[in-house]
Short mmCIF file of C-alpha atoms in Angstrom, two decimals:
data_model
loop_
_atom_site.label_atom_id
_atom_site.label_comp_id
_atom_site.label_asym_id
_atom_site.label_seq_id
_atom_site.Cartn_x
_atom_site.Cartn_y
_atom_site.Cartn_z
CA MET A 1 81.01 57.21 -69.55
CA SER A 2 82.84 58.15 -66.37
CA SER A 3 86.03 56.52 -65.19
CA LEU A 4 86.04 54.15 -62.22
CA GLY A 5 87.62 56.83 -60.04
CA GLU A 6 84.74 59.19 -60.76
CA ARG A 7 82.12 56.60 -59.79
CA LEU A 8 83.68 55.38 -56.54
CA TYR A 9 83.94 57.67 -53.56
CA GLY A 10 84.29 57.44 -49.80
CA THR A 11 85.54 54.49 -47.81
CA THR A 12 85.63 50.82 -48.77
CA THR A 13 85.80 48.44 -45.83
CA ALA A 14 87.37 45.00 -46.11
CA LEU A 15 84.68 43.09 -44.25
CA ILE A 16 85.85 40.59 -41.65
CA THR A 17 84.65 37.01 -42.10
CA PRO A 18 83.69 35.68 -38.67
CA PHE A 19 84.34 31.98 -38.05
CA ASN A 20 82.88 29.51 -35.58
CA THR A 21 85.22 27.34 -33.51
CA ASP A 22 84.72 24.46 -35.98
CA GLY A 23 86.06 26.61 -38.85
CA SER A 24 82.68 27.24 -40.50
CA ILE A 25 81.49 30.78 -41.24
CA ASP A 26 79.42 32.41 -38.50
CA TRP A 27 76.61 33.62 -40.77
CA LYS A 28 74.64 35.34 -38.00
CA THR A 29 77.59 37.59 -37.14
CA TYR A 30 78.47 38.04 -40.82
CA ASN A 31 74.94 39.31 -41.53
CA LYS A 32 75.30 41.81 -38.66
CA PHE A 33 78.59 43.08 -40.13
CA VAL A 34 76.99 43.53 -43.58
CA GLU A 35 73.92 45.30 -42.16
CA TYR A 36 76.14 47.66 -40.16
CA GLN A 37 78.30 48.50 -43.16
CA ILE A 38 75.28 49.09 -45.38
CA ARG A 39 73.83 51.41 -42.74
CA PHE A 40 76.97 53.39 -41.93
CA GLY A 41 79.48 52.77 -44.72
CA GLU A 42 79.71 53.31 -48.44
CA HIS A 43 81.28 50.18 -49.98
CA ILE A 44 82.00 46.60 -48.91
CA LEU A 45 84.98 44.52 -49.99
CA LEU A 46 84.20 40.82 -49.59
CA CYS A 47 86.88 38.17 -49.23
CA GLY A 48 89.45 40.90 -49.60
CA THR A 49 92.45 41.84 -47.54
CA THR A 50 91.52 40.57 -44.10
CA GLY A 51 93.28 37.29 -44.88
CA GLU A 52 90.53 34.68 -44.73
CA SER A 53 89.74 34.36 -48.44
CA PRO A 54 92.24 31.49 -49.01
CA ALA A 55 90.44 29.56 -46.25
CA LEU A 56 87.06 29.77 -48.05
CA ASP A 57 85.87 27.55 -50.87
CA TRP A 58 84.13 29.03 -53.94
CA LYS A 59 80.66 28.11 -52.66
CA GLU A 60 81.34 30.14 -49.50
CA HIS A 61 82.61 33.08 -51.59
CA ALA A 62 79.41 32.97 -53.67
CA LYS A 63 77.19 32.68 -50.60
CA MET A 64 78.88 35.71 -49.00
CA TYR A 65 78.33 37.70 -52.17
CA MET A 66 74.65 36.73 -52.39
CA ARG A 67 74.04 37.66 -48.74
CA SER A 68 75.60 41.09 -49.31
CA ILE A 69 73.49 42.35 -52.20
#
């Protein structure tokens, strides 16, 4: 079995979570971000280092994950 470093390569992008003015997630824009990254990137980091993860509840985290696979 290979190590994690041997399996991962390239760039991992911390995906931005777009919000509407009422504080809810802008799913239409989020889907566009995911589609773009799948098309042109290599890896996606959800709810990572862009700072919004503490503002999301666990249902929103799960929904983001499910929309990204």
